Coordinates of C-alpha atoms and ligand atoms in Angstrom, one line a residue:
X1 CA 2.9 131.1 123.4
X2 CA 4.0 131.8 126.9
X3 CA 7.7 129.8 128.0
X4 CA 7.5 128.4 131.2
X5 CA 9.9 131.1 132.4
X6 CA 8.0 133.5 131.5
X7 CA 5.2 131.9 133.1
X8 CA 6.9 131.4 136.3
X9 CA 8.2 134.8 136.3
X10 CA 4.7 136.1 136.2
X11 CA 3.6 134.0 139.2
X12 CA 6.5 134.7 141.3
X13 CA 5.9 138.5 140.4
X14 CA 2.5 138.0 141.8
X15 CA 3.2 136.5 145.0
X16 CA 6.0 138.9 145.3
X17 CA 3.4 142.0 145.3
X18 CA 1.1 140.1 147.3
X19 CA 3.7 140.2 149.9
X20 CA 4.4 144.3 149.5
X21 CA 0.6 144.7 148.8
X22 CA -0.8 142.9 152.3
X23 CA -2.4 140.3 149.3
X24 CA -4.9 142.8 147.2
X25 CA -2.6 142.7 143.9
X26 CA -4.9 141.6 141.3
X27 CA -3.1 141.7 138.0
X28 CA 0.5 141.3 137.0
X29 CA 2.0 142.5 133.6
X30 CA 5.5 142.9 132.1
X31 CA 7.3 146.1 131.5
X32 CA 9.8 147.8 129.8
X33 CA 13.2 146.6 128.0
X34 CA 16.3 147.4 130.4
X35 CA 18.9 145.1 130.6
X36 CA 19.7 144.8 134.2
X37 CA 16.3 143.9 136.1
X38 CA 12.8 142.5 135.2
X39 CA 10.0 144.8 135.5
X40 CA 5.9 144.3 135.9
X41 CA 3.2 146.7 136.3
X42 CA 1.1 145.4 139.2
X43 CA -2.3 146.7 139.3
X44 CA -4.2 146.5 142.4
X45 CA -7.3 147.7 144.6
X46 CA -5.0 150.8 145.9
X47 CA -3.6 151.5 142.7
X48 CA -0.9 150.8 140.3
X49 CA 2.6 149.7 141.3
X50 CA 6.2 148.9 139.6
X51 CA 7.6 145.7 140.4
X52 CA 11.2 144.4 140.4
X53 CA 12.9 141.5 140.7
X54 CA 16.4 142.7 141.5
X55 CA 19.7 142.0 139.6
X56 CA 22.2 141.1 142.3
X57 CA 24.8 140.5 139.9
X58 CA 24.8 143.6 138.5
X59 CA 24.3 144.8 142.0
X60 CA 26.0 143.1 144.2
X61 CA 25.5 145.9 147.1
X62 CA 21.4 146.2 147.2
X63 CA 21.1 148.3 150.3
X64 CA 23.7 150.3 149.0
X65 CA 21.7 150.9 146.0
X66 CA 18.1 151.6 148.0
X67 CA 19.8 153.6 150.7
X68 CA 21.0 155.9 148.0
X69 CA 17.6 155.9 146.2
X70 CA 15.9 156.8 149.3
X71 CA 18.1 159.8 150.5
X72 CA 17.6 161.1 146.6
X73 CA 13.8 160.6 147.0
X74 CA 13.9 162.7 150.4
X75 CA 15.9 165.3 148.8
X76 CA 13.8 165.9 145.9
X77 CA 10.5 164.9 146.8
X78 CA 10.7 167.0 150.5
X79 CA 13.3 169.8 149.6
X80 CA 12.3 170.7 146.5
X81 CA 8.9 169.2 145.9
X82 CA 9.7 167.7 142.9
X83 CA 6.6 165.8 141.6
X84 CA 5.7 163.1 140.5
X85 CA 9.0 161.5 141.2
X86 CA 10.4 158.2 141.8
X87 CA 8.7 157.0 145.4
X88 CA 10.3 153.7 146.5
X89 CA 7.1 151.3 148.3
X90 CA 8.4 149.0 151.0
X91 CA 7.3 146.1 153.6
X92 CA 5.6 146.5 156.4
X93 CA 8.0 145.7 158.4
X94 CA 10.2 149.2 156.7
X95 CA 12.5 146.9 154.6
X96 CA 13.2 147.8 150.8
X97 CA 13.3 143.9 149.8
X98 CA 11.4 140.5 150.0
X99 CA 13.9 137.7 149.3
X100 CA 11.2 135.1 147.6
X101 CA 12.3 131.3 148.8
X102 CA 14.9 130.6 145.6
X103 CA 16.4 133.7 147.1
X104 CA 15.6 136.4 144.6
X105 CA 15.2 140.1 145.7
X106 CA 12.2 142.1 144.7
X107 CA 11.6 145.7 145.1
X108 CA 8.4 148.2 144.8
X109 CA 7.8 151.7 143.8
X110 CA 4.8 153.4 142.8
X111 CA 3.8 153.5 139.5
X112 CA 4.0 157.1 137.5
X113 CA 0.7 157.4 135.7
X114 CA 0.3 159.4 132.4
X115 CA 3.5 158.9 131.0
X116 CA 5.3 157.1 128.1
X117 CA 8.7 156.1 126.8
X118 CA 10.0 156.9 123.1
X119 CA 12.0 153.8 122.1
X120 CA 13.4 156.0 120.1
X121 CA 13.6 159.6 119.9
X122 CA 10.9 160.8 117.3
X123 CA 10.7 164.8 117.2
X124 CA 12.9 167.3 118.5
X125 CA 10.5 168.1 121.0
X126 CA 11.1 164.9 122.9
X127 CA 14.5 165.7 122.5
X128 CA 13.9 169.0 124.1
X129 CA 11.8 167.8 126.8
X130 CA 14.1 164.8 127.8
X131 CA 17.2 167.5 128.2
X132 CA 15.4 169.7 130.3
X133 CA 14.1 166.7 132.6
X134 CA 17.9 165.7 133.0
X135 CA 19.1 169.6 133.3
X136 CA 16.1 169.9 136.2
X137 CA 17.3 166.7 137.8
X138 CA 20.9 167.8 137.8
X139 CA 20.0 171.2 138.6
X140 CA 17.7 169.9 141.8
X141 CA 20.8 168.0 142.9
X142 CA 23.8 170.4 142.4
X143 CA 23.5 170.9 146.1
X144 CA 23.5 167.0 147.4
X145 CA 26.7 166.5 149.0
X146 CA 27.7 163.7 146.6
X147 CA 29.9 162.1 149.6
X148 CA 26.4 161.2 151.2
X149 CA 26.0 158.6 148.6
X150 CA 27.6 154.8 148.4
X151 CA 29.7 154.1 144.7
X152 CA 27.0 151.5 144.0
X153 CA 29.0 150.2 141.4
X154 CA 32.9 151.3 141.9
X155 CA 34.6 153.0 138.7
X156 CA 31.6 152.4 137.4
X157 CA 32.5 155.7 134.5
X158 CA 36.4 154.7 135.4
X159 CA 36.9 154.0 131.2
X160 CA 40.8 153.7 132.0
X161 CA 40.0 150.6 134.7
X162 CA 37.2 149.6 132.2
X163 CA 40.5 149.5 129.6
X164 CA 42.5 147.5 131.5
X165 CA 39.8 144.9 132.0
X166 CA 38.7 145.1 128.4
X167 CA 42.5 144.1 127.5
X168 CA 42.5 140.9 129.9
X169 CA 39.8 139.4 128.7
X170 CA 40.9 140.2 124.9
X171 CA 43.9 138.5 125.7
X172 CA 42.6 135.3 127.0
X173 CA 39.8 135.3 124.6
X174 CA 37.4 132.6 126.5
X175 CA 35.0 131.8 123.5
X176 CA 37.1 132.2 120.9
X177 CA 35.1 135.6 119.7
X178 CA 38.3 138.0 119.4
X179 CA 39.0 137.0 115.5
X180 CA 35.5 138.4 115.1
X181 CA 35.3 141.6 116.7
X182 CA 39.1 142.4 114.9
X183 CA 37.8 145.6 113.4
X184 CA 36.0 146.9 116.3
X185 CA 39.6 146.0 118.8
X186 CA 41.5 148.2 116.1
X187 CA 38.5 150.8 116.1
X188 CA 38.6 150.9 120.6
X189 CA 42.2 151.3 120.1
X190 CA 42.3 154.2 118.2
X191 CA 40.2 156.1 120.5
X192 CA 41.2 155.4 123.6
X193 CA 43.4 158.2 124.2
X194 CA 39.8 159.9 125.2
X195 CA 39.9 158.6 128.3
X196 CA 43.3 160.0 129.7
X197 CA 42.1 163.5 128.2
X198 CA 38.5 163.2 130.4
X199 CA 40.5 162.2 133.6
X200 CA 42.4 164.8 133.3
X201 CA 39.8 167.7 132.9
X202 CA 39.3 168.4 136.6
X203 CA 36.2 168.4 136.3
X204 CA 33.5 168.6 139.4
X205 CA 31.7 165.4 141.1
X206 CA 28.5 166.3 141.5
X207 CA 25.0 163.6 142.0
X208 CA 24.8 161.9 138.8
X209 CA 22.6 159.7 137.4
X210 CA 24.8 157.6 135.5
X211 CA 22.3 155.9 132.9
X212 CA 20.6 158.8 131.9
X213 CA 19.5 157.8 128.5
X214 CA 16.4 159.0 126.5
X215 CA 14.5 155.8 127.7
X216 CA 15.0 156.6 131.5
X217 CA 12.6 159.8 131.1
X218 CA 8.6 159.5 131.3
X219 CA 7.1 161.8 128.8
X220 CA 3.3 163.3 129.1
X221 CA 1.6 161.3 126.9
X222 CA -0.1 164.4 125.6
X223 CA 3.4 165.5 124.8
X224 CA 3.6 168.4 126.2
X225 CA 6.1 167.8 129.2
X226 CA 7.8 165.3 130.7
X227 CA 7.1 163.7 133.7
X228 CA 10.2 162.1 136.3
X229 CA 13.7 160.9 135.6
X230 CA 13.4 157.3 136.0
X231 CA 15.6 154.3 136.8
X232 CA 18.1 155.6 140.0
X233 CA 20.1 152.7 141.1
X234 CA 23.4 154.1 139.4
X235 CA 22.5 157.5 141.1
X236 CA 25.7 157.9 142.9
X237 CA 29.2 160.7 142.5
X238 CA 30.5 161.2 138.7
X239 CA 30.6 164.1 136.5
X240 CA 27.8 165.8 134.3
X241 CA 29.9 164.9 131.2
X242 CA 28.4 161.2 131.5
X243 CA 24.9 162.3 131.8
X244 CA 24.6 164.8 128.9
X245 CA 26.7 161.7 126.9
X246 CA 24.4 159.1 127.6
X247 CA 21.8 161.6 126.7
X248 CA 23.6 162.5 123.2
X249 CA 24.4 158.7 122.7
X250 CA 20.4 157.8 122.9
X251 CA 18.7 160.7 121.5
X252 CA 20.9 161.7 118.3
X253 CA 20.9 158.4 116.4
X254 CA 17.8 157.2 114.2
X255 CA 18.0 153.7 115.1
X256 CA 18.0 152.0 118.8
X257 CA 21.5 151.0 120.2
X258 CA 21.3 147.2 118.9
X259 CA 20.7 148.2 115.7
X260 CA 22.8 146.3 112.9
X261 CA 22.0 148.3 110.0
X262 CA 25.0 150.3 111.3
X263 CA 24.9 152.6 107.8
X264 CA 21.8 154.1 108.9
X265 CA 23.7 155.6 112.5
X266 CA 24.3 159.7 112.0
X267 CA 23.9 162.5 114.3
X268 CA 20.8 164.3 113.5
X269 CA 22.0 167.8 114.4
X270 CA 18.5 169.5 115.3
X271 CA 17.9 167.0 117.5
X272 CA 21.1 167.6 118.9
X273 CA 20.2 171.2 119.1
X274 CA 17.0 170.4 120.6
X275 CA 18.8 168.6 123.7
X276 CA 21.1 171.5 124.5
X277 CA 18.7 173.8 124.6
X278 CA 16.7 171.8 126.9
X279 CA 19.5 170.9 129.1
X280 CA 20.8 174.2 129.4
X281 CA 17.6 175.7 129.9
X282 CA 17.8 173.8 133.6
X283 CA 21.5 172.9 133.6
X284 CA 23.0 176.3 132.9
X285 CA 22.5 177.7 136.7
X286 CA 24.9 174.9 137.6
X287 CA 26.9 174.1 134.7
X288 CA 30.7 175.5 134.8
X289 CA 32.2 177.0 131.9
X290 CA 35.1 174.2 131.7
X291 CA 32.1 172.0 132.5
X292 CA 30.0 173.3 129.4
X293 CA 33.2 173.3 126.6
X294 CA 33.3 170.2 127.2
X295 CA 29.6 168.4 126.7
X296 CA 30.9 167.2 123.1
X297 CA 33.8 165.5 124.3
X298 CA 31.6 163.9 127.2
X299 CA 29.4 162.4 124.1
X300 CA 32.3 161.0 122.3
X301 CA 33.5 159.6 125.3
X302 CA 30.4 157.7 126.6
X303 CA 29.6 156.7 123.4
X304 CA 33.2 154.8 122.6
X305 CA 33.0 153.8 126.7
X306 CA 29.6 152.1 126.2
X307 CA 31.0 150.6 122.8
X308 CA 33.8 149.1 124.8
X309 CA 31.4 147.7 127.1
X310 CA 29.4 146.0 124.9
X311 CA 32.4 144.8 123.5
X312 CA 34.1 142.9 125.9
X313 CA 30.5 141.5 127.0
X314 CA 30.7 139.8 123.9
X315 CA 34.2 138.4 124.1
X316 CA 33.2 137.9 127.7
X317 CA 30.3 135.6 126.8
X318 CA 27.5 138.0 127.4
X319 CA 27.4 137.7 131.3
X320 CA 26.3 141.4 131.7
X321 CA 24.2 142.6 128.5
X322 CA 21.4 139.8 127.7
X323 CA 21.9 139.1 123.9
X324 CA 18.7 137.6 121.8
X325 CA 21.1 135.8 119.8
X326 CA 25.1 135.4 118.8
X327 CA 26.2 138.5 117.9
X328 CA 24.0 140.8 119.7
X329 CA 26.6 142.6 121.9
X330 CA 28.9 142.6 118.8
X331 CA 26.0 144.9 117.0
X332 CA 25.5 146.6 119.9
X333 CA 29.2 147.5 120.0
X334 CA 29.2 147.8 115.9
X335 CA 26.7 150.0 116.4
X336 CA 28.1 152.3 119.0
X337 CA 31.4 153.1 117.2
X338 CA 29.7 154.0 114.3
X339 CA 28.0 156.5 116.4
X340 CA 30.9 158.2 117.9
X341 CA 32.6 157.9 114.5
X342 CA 29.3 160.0 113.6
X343 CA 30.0 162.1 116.6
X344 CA 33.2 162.9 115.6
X345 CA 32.6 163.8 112.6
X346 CA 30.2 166.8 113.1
X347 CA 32.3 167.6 116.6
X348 CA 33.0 170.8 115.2
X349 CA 29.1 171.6 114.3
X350 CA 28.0 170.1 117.7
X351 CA 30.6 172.5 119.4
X352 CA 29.2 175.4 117.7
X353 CA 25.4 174.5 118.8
X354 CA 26.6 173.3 122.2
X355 CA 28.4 176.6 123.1
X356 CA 25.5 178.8 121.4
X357 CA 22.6 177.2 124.1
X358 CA 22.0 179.7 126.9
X359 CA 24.5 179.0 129.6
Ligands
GN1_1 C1 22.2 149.3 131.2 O1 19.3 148.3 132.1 P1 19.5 149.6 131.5 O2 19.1 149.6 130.1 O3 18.8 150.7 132.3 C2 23.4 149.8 131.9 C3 23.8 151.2 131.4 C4 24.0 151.2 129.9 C5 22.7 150.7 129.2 C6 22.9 150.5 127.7 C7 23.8 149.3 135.6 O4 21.1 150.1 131.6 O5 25.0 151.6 132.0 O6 24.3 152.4 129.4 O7 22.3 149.4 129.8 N1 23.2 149.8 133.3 C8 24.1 149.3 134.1 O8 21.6 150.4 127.2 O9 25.2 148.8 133.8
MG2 MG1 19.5 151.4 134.2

């Protein structure tokens, strides 16, 4: 049975594409399972559309974030004809948002045809086929002036600020949560040294995509390619160490992210191999040599950074991450130190298969 948010989201997704569509939206359906916004497919008598209501807490700087889409559309849909690719749809009167009456923000784009999401990886050819989508996309924007882009989310990869906050709200503990999440603290503090050793690198800021995990690539459904890099809004200046990690973080496990059956995390190391060589296939015109030595320790490090997250979400009182239920964040968190902990472990294989790809 339907809850009467649910319902109400529907209607006010409606009226919402009514209001980008000039009124000939006929059917509304939600999409997808990302944390941060709530999507709908919106089919209509000109075709199908993708329909957001916005998360201004997690984005407190909209424009920002649709300013930056917009100059990344332009620059891969004009300069290098990249196609299909991610084609924002807005008002008539040229804005990128309708604010309904209870002040929500919605935003369009139009909806990629042919193409599905793994929820998780199944076969090493998605794994190949999702690194060389994020190698091309990296590739295509190696010569973006990062500077030309707004810091949607400031230190948003910054893992030492991330630290420091992660410590404050351990120390004043507002739910009560810290005496169950002991292990994990003690687990976090053991590996933060990473984050000293990545600052330190020197590594290049380039146009990143900042939440480039498996699920943020459409794949042919006949399986044969893939289709567009999805889901821009954290598009802005970082390194390519945070892109190939996310990528490594969602593509080598068996089991989704949230997963609590934390003894069945491991790195499956020829799907592993499958990524770099699709990465590289693309990435290596661009792709430095300090830049390429260092892809494993970029998957450690977004691994234990996105582990801290979820974390102190938890201890927080899940304000950022929606949980289904108690200990959701905690699992999530569980989950992603078991991974690097997995990581780790085969570092030494990973390095081997890393530095063999074409480069
Ligand atoms: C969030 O909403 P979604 O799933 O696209 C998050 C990412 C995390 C990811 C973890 C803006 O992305 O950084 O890696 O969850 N996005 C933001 O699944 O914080
Ligand atoms: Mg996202």
């Amino acid at each position: 049975m339907l809850t009467s948010e649910w319902t109400d989201g529907l209607h006010c997704a409606l009226e919402a594409a009514q209001v980008f569509l000039g009124g000939v939206a006929i059917d509304v359906v939600p999409l997808g399972s990302g944390h941060i916004h709530r999507t709908y497919k919106i089919s209509s008598l000109g075709g199908s559309f993708l329909l957001q209501q916005f998360n201004t807490r997690v984005f407190d700087r909209p424009e920002q974030v649709m300013a930056n889409i917009m100059k990344v559309h332009r620059h891969l849909y004009y300069e290098k004809g990249m196609q299909p690719v991610l084609t924002p749809v807005g008002l008539s009167s040229g804005e990128a948002f309708w604010t309904d009456t209870s002040g929500q923000l919605w935003r369009m784009f139009e909806f990629i045809e042919g193409g599905y999401v793994p929820e998780v990886v199944q076969t090493p050819q998605q794994a190949y086929l999702i690194g060389r989508a994020f190698g091309a996309f990296a590739e295509a924007l190696a010569d973006f002036d990062p500077t030309q882009l707004h810091e949607v989310i400031p230190g948003f990869h910054d893992s030492l600020a991330r630290w420091h906050a992660f410590q404050q709200v351990l120390a004043k503990d507002p739910l009560g949560r810290a005496a169950s999440a002991g292990e994990e603290t003690d687990a976090l503090q053991r590996q933060c040294h990473l984050f000293k050793t990545i600052a330190a690198l020197g590594l290049p800021q380039r146009v990143t995509h900042n939440d480039a995990k498996a699920g943020n690539v459409l794949l042919r459904t006949d399986g044969s390619d893939f289709l567009a890099v999805v889901d821009w809004d954290t598009i802005m200046p970082g390194y390519v160490l945070a892109d190939f990690g996310d990528l490594v973080r969602s593509i080598v496990s068996p089991v989704a992210e949230d997963d609590p059956r934390i003894e069945q995390v491991q790195v499956r190391l020829h799907f592993f191999e499958a990524l770099c060589q699709g990465f590289l296939s693309e990435a290596h015109r661009i792709i430095t040599p300090n830049e390429h030595r260092h892809l494993v320790l970029g998957a450690q490090w977004i691994t234990i950074e996105q582990a801290m997250r979820f974390l102190l979400d938890y201890l927080a009182g899940d304000m950022y991450y929606a949980a289904q239920y108690e200990e959701h964040n905690l699992n999530r968190a569980r989950n992603q130190l078991a991974l690097a902990e997995a990581i780790q472990r085969h570092a030494e294989e990973m390095q081997h298969i890393a530095m063999a790809a074409p480069c």
